[in-house]
Amino acid sequence: LEEFLNFKQLNTSLKEAILLDYYTAGFWWAKEMNFSLVQLSGFMDLLNVLLENLRDKHMTLGDNIKELGKAMAGIGETDSETSGNLDVFSVEQAKAVIDYLNISLFQPYKLYEYLFHSPREELVISNE
Protein backbone atom coordinates (compact mmCIF):
# COMPACT_ATOMS: atom_id res chain seq x y z
CA LEU A 1 0.00 0.00 0.00
CA GLU A 2 2.88 2.35 0.73
CA GLU A 3 4.09 2.02 -2.85
CA PHE A 4 0.58 2.16 -4.33
CA LEU A 5 -0.21 5.36 -2.40
CA ASN A 6 3.18 6.78 -3.43
CA PHE A 7 4.18 7.68 0.11
CA LYS A 8 7.80 8.83 0.09
CA GLN A 9 8.18 10.25 3.61
CA LEU A 10 6.53 7.58 5.69
CA ASN A 11 9.25 7.63 8.34
CA THR A 12 8.94 11.37 8.96
CA SER A 13 5.40 12.31 7.89
CA LEU A 14 2.70 11.83 10.47
CA LYS A 15 0.04 12.45 7.82
CA GLU A 16 1.34 9.68 5.56
CA ALA A 17 1.64 7.27 8.47
CA ILE A 18 -1.94 7.96 9.58
CA LEU A 19 -3.31 7.57 6.06
CA LEU A 20 -1.39 4.34 5.50
CA ASP A 21 -2.78 3.01 8.76
CA TYR A 22 -6.32 4.02 7.76
CA TYR A 23 -6.15 2.38 4.35
CA THR A 24 -4.49 -0.74 5.75
CA ALA A 25 -7.14 -1.12 8.45
CA GLY A 26 -9.88 -0.66 5.86
CA PHE A 27 -8.30 -3.21 3.53
CA TRP A 28 -8.01 -5.84 6.26
CA TRP A 29 -11.54 -5.18 7.48
CA ALA A 30 -12.86 -5.72 3.95
CA LYS A 31 -10.79 -8.91 3.61
CA GLU A 32 -12.22 -10.19 6.90
CA MET A 33 -15.71 -9.48 5.53
CA ASN A 34 -14.84 -11.83 2.65
CA PHE A 35 -15.56 -9.18 0.03
CA SER A 36 -14.97 -10.22 -3.56
CA LEU A 37 -12.26 -8.45 -5.53
CA VAL A 38 -14.84 -6.12 -7.10
CA GLN A 39 -16.36 -5.35 -3.70
CA LEU A 40 -12.93 -4.78 -2.18
CA SER A 41 -12.06 -2.39 -4.97
CA GLY A 42 -15.35 -0.50 -4.54
CA PHE A 43 -14.84 -0.28 -0.78
CA MET A 44 -11.28 1.04 -1.10
CA ASP A 45 -12.45 3.55 -3.70
CA LEU A 46 -15.17 4.69 -1.30
CA LEU A 47 -12.59 5.19 1.48
CA ASN A 48 -10.46 7.22 -0.91
CA VAL A 49 -13.36 9.36 -2.15
CA LEU A 50 -14.54 10.21 1.37
CA LEU A 51 -11.02 11.17 2.47
CA GLU A 52 -10.52 13.25 -0.70
CA ASN A 53 -13.82 15.02 0.00
CA LEU A 54 -12.45 16.00 3.40
CA ARG A 55 -8.89 16.77 2.30
CA ASP A 56 -9.41 18.50 -1.05
CA LYS A 57 -12.98 19.79 -0.98
CA HIS A 58 -13.01 20.68 2.76
CA MET A 59 -16.38 18.89 2.98
CA THR A 60 -18.19 19.02 6.30
CA LEU A 61 -19.19 15.86 8.11
CA GLY A 62 -22.82 16.29 7.07
CA ASP A 63 -21.94 16.81 3.41
CA ASN A 64 -19.64 13.79 3.39
CA ILE A 65 -22.38 11.64 4.94
CA LYS A 66 -24.71 12.84 2.15
CA GLU A 67 -22.07 11.77 -0.40
CA LEU A 68 -21.98 8.34 1.22
CA GLY A 69 -25.77 8.19 0.94
CA LYS A 70 -25.61 9.01 -2.77
CA ALA A 71 -22.98 6.32 -3.33
CA MET A 72 -25.06 3.75 -1.46
CA ALA A 73 -28.38 4.75 -3.04
CA GLY A 74 -30.38 1.91 -4.45
CA ILE A 75 -28.39 -1.00 -3.03
CA GLY A 76 -30.67 -4.01 -3.02
CA GLU A 77 -33.04 -2.59 -5.62
CA THR A 78 -33.42 -4.23 -9.01
CA ASP A 79 -33.95 -0.95 -10.91
CA SER A 80 -30.49 -0.03 -12.15
CA GLU A 81 -31.42 3.65 -12.68
CA THR A 82 -31.86 4.25 -8.95
CA SER A 83 -28.78 2.38 -7.80
CA GLY A 84 -25.58 4.16 -6.89
CA ASN A 85 -22.10 3.06 -7.89
CA LEU A 86 -21.78 0.46 -5.11
CA ASP A 87 -24.52 -1.92 -6.20
CA VAL A 88 -22.06 -4.83 -5.92
CA PHE A 89 -22.88 -4.97 -2.19
CA SER A 90 -25.82 -6.71 -0.58
CA VAL A 91 -27.99 -4.76 1.84
CA GLU A 92 -26.31 -6.46 4.82
CA GLN A 93 -22.84 -5.70 3.45
CA ALA A 94 -23.81 -2.08 2.84
CA LYS A 95 -24.97 -1.79 6.44
CA ALA A 96 -21.63 -3.21 7.60
CA VAL A 97 -19.74 -0.73 5.40
CA ILE A 98 -21.74 2.17 6.86
CA ASP A 99 -21.10 0.93 10.40
CA TYR A 100 -17.38 0.64 9.66
CA LEU A 101 -17.22 4.16 8.18
CA ASN A 102 -19.13 5.53 11.14
CA ILE A 103 -16.57 4.13 13.57
CA SER A 104 -13.41 4.66 11.51
CA LEU A 105 -14.04 8.01 9.79
CA PHE A 106 -17.18 9.82 10.88
CA GLN A 107 -16.78 9.60 14.67
CA PRO A 108 -13.16 10.88 14.61
CA TYR A 109 -13.95 13.31 11.74
CA LYS A 110 -12.60 16.34 13.63
CA LEU A 111 -9.25 14.59 13.99
CA TYR A 112 -9.03 14.06 10.24
CA GLU A 113 -10.01 17.70 9.67
CA TYR A 114 -7.17 18.71 11.97
CA LEU A 115 -4.77 16.35 10.17
CA PHE A 116 -5.55 17.82 6.76
CA HIS A 117 -6.21 21.48 7.50
CA SER A 118 -4.25 22.59 10.57
CA PRO A 119 -0.71 23.86 10.13
CA ARG A 120 1.77 22.28 12.50
CA GLU A 121 5.44 21.75 12.90
CA GLU A 122 6.65 18.37 11.79
CA LEU A 123 9.29 16.89 14.02
CA VAL A 124 11.90 14.86 12.23
CA ILE A 125 12.71 11.77 14.20
CA SER A 126 15.71 9.65 13.30
CA ASN A 127 15.51 5.91 12.71
CA GLU A 128 18.01 5.11 15.48
PDB file of C-alpha atoms in Angstrom:
ATOM      1  CA  LEU A   1       0.000   0.000   0.000  1.00  0.00           C
ATOM      2  CA  GLU A   2       2.878   2.351   0.730  1.00  0.00           C
ATOM      3  CA  GLU A   3       4.094   2.023  -2.849  1.00  0.00           C
ATOM      4  CA  PHE A   4       0.578   2.159  -4.329  1.00  0.00           C
ATOM      5  CA  LEU A   5      -0.205   5.357  -2.402  1.00  0.00           C
ATOM      6  CA  ASN A   6       3.175   6.778  -3.431  1.00  0.00           C
ATOM      7  CA  PHE A   7       4.184   7.684   0.107  1.00  0.00           C
ATOM      8  CA  LYS A   8       7.802   8.831   0.091  1.00  0.00           C
ATOM      9  CA  GLN A   9       8.181  10.255   3.611  1.00  0.00           C
ATOM     10  CA  LEU A  10       6.526   7.584   5.692  1.00  0.00           C
ATOM     11  CA  ASN A  11       9.253   7.631   8.345  1.00  0.00           C
ATOM     12  CA  THR A  12       8.942  11.373   8.958  1.00  0.00           C
ATOM     13  CA  SER A  13       5.405  12.308   7.885  1.00  0.00           C
ATOM     14  CA  LEU A  14       2.700  11.830  10.470  1.00  0.00           C
ATOM     15  CA  LYS A  15       0.038  12.452   7.816  1.00  0.00           C
ATOM     16  CA  GLU A  16       1.344   9.683   5.557  1.00  0.00           C
ATOM     17  CA  ALA A  17       1.637   7.271   8.475  1.00  0.00           C
ATOM     18  CA  ILE A  18      -1.943   7.956   9.581  1.00  0.00           C
ATOM     19  CA  LEU A  19      -3.310   7.569   6.056  1.00  0.00           C
ATOM     20  CA  LEU A  20      -1.387   4.342   5.501  1.00  0.00           C
ATOM     21  CA  ASP A  21      -2.778   3.008   8.765  1.00  0.00           C
ATOM     22  CA  TYR A  22      -6.322   4.023   7.763  1.00  0.00           C
ATOM     23  CA  TYR A  23      -6.155   2.383   4.346  1.00  0.00           C
ATOM     24  CA  THR A  24      -4.487  -0.744   5.753  1.00  0.00           C
ATOM     25  CA  ALA A  25      -7.143  -1.116   8.451  1.00  0.00           C
ATOM     26  CA  GLY A  26      -9.880  -0.662   5.861  1.00  0.00           C
ATOM     27  CA  PHE A  27      -8.303  -3.206   3.528  1.00  0.00           C
ATOM     28  CA  TRP A  28      -8.009  -5.836   6.255  1.00  0.00           C
ATOM     29  CA  TRP A  29     -11.541  -5.184   7.481  1.00  0.00           C
ATOM     30  CA  ALA A  30     -12.860  -5.722   3.949  1.00  0.00           C
ATOM     31  CA  LYS A  31     -10.793  -8.914   3.607  1.00  0.00           C
ATOM     32  CA  GLU A  32     -12.225 -10.191   6.903  1.00  0.00           C
ATOM     33  CA  MET A  33     -15.712  -9.477   5.528  1.00  0.00           C
ATOM     34  CA  ASN A  34     -14.843 -11.828   2.646  1.00  0.00           C
ATOM     35  CA  PHE A  35     -15.559  -9.179   0.029  1.00  0.00           C
ATOM     36  CA  SER A  36     -14.973 -10.219  -3.556  1.00  0.00           C
ATOM     37  CA  LEU A  37     -12.258  -8.454  -5.532  1.00  0.00           C
ATOM     38  CA  VAL A  38     -14.844  -6.124  -7.102  1.00  0.00           C
ATOM     39  CA  GLN A  39     -16.364  -5.345  -3.702  1.00  0.00           C
ATOM     40  CA  LEU A  40     -12.926  -4.778  -2.179  1.00  0.00           C
ATOM     41  CA  SER A  41     -12.061  -2.389  -4.973  1.00  0.00           C
ATOM     42  CA  GLY A  42     -15.346  -0.505  -4.544  1.00  0.00           C
ATOM     43  CA  PHE A  43     -14.839  -0.276  -0.784  1.00  0.00           C
ATOM     44  CA  MET A  44     -11.280   1.039  -1.095  1.00  0.00           C
ATOM     45  CA  ASP A  45     -12.454   3.546  -3.702  1.00  0.00           C
ATOM     46  CA  LEU A  46     -15.170   4.686  -1.299  1.00  0.00           C
ATOM     47  CA  LEU A  47     -12.595   5.191   1.481  1.00  0.00           C
ATOM     48  CA  ASN A  48     -10.461   7.219  -0.906  1.00  0.00           C
ATOM     49  CA  VAL A  49     -13.364   9.364  -2.145  1.00  0.00           C
ATOM     50  CA  LEU A  50     -14.541  10.207   1.372  1.00  0.00           C
ATOM     51  CA  LEU A  51     -11.018  11.171   2.466  1.00  0.00           C
ATOM     52  CA  GLU A  52     -10.517  13.248  -0.701  1.00  0.00           C
ATOM     53  CA  ASN A  53     -13.817  15.022   0.000  1.00  0.00           C
ATOM     54  CA  LEU A  54     -12.447  15.996   3.397  1.00  0.00           C
ATOM     55  CA  ARG A  55      -8.894  16.774   2.298  1.00  0.00           C
ATOM     56  CA  ASP A  56      -9.406  18.501  -1.054  1.00  0.00           C
ATOM     57  CA  LYS A  57     -12.978  19.794  -0.976  1.00  0.00           C
ATOM     58  CA  HIS A  58     -13.014  20.678   2.760  1.00  0.00           C
ATOM     59  CA  MET A  59     -16.375  18.893   2.985  1.00  0.00           C
ATOM     60  CA  THR A  60     -18.194  19.025   6.296  1.00  0.00           C
ATOM     61  CA  LEU A  61     -19.187  15.859   8.112  1.00  0.00           C
ATOM     62  CA  GLY A  62     -22.819  16.288   7.074  1.00  0.00           C
ATOM     63  CA  ASP A  63     -21.941  16.812   3.415  1.00  0.00           C
ATOM     64  CA  ASN A  64     -19.641  13.788   3.390  1.00  0.00           C
ATOM     65  CA  ILE A  65     -22.381  11.637   4.938  1.00  0.00           C
ATOM     66  CA  LYS A  66     -24.706  12.836   2.147  1.00  0.00           C
ATOM     67  CA  GLU A  67     -22.075  11.768  -0.403  1.00  0.00           C
ATOM     68  CA  LEU A  68     -21.981   8.338   1.216  1.00  0.00           C
ATOM     69  CA  GLY A  69     -25.771   8.194   0.942  1.00  0.00           C
ATOM     70  CA  LYS A  70     -25.606   9.013  -2.770  1.00  0.00           C
ATOM     71  CA  ALA A  71     -22.984   6.322  -3.332  1.00  0.00           C
ATOM     72  CA  MET A  72     -25.064   3.748  -1.458  1.00  0.00           C
ATOM     73  CA  ALA A  73     -28.381   4.752  -3.041  1.00  0.00           C
ATOM     74  CA  GLY A  74     -30.376   1.914  -4.455  1.00  0.00           C
ATOM     75  CA  ILE A  75     -28.393  -1.003  -3.031  1.00  0.00           C
ATOM     76  CA  GLY A  76     -30.672  -4.012  -3.016  1.00  0.00           C
ATOM     77  CA  GLU A  77     -33.035  -2.585  -5.622  1.00  0.00           C
ATOM     78  CA  THR A  78     -33.420  -4.235  -9.005  1.00  0.00           C
ATOM     79  CA  ASP A  79     -33.954  -0.950 -10.906  1.00  0.00           C
ATOM     80  CA  SER A  80     -30.492  -0.027 -12.154  1.00  0.00           C
ATOM     81  CA  GLU A  81     -31.424   3.645 -12.683  1.00  0.00           C
ATOM     82  CA  THR A  82     -31.862   4.253  -8.951  1.00  0.00           C
ATOM     83  CA  SER A  83     -28.782   2.378  -7.800  1.00  0.00           C
ATOM     84  CA  GLY A  84     -25.575   4.156  -6.889  1.00  0.00           C
ATOM     85  CA  ASN A  85     -22.104   3.055  -7.894  1.00  0.00           C
ATOM     86  CA  LEU A  86     -21.783   0.464  -5.111  1.00  0.00           C
ATOM     87  CA  ASP A  87     -24.522  -1.918  -6.204  1.00  0.00           C
ATOM     88  CA  VAL A  88     -22.061  -4.828  -5.919  1.00  0.00           C
ATOM     89  CA  PHE A  89     -22.881  -4.973  -2.195  1.00  0.00           C
ATOM     90  CA  SER A  90     -25.818  -6.708  -0.582  1.00  0.00           C
ATOM     91  CA  VAL A  91     -27.989  -4.757   1.839  1.00  0.00           C
ATOM     92  CA  GLU A  92     -26.311  -6.457   4.816  1.00  0.00           C
ATOM     93  CA  GLN A  93     -22.839  -5.704   3.449  1.00  0.00           C
ATOM     94  CA  ALA A  94     -23.810  -2.080   2.842  1.00  0.00           C
ATOM     95  CA  LYS A  95     -24.969  -1.788   6.443  1.00  0.00           C
ATOM     96  CA  ALA A  96     -21.634  -3.212   7.602  1.00  0.00           C
ATOM     97  CA  VAL A  97     -19.742  -0.728   5.404  1.00  0.00           C
ATOM     98  CA  ILE A  98     -21.741   2.170   6.858  1.00  0.00           C
ATOM     99  CA  ASP A  99     -21.099   0.927  10.403  1.00  0.00           C
ATOM    100  CA  TYR A 100     -17.376   0.641   9.656  1.00  0.00           C
ATOM    101  CA  LEU A 101     -17.222   4.158   8.176  1.00  0.00           C
ATOM    102  CA  ASN A 102     -19.135   5.533  11.142  1.00  0.00           C
ATOM    103  CA  ILE A 103     -16.571   4.134  13.572  1.00  0.00           C
ATOM    104  CA  SER A 104     -13.414   4.664  11.515  1.00  0.00           C
ATOM    105  CA  LEU A 105     -14.044   8.010   9.793  1.00  0.00           C
ATOM    106  CA  PHE A 106     -17.183   9.817  10.881  1.00  0.00           C
ATOM    107  CA  GLN A 107     -16.780   9.601  14.670  1.00  0.00           C
ATOM    108  CA  PRO A 108     -13.163  10.880  14.607  1.00  0.00           C
ATOM    109  CA  TYR A 109     -13.951  13.314  11.736  1.00  0.00           C
ATOM    110  CA  LYS A 110     -12.602  16.342  13.633  1.00  0.00           C
ATOM    111  CA  LEU A 111      -9.255  14.588  13.992  1.00  0.00           C
ATOM    112  CA  TYR A 112      -9.026  14.055  10.243  1.00  0.00           C
ATOM    113  CA  GLU A 113     -10.007  17.697   9.666  1.00  0.00           C
ATOM    114  CA  TYR A 114      -7.171  18.705  11.968  1.00  0.00           C
ATOM    115  CA  LEU A 115      -4.773  16.351  10.167  1.00  0.00           C
ATOM    116  CA  PHE A 116      -5.555  17.818   6.756  1.00  0.00           C
ATOM    117  CA  HIS A 117      -6.214  21.482   7.501  1.00  0.00           C
ATOM    118  CA  SER A 118      -4.245  22.595  10.566  1.00  0.00           C
ATOM    119  CA  PRO A 119      -0.710  23.856  10.133  1.00  0.00           C
ATOM    120  CA  ARG A 120       1.767  22.283  12.499  1.00  0.00           C
ATOM    121  CA  GLU A 121       5.443  21.748  12.899  1.00  0.00           C
ATOM    122  CA  GLU A 122       6.649  18.372  11.789  1.00  0.00           C
ATOM    123  CA  LEU A 123       9.295  16.891  14.017  1.00  0.00           C
ATOM    124  CA  VAL A 124      11.903  14.860  12.225  1.00  0.00           C
ATOM    125  CA  ILE A 125      12.710  11.767  14.201  1.00  0.00           C
ATOM    126  CA  SER A 126      15.709   9.651  13.299  1.00  0.00           C
ATOM    127  CA  ASN A 127      15.512   5.910  12.710  1.00  0.00           C
ATOM    128  CA  GLU A 128      18.006   5.112  15.482  1.00  0.00           C
TER     129      GLU A 128
END
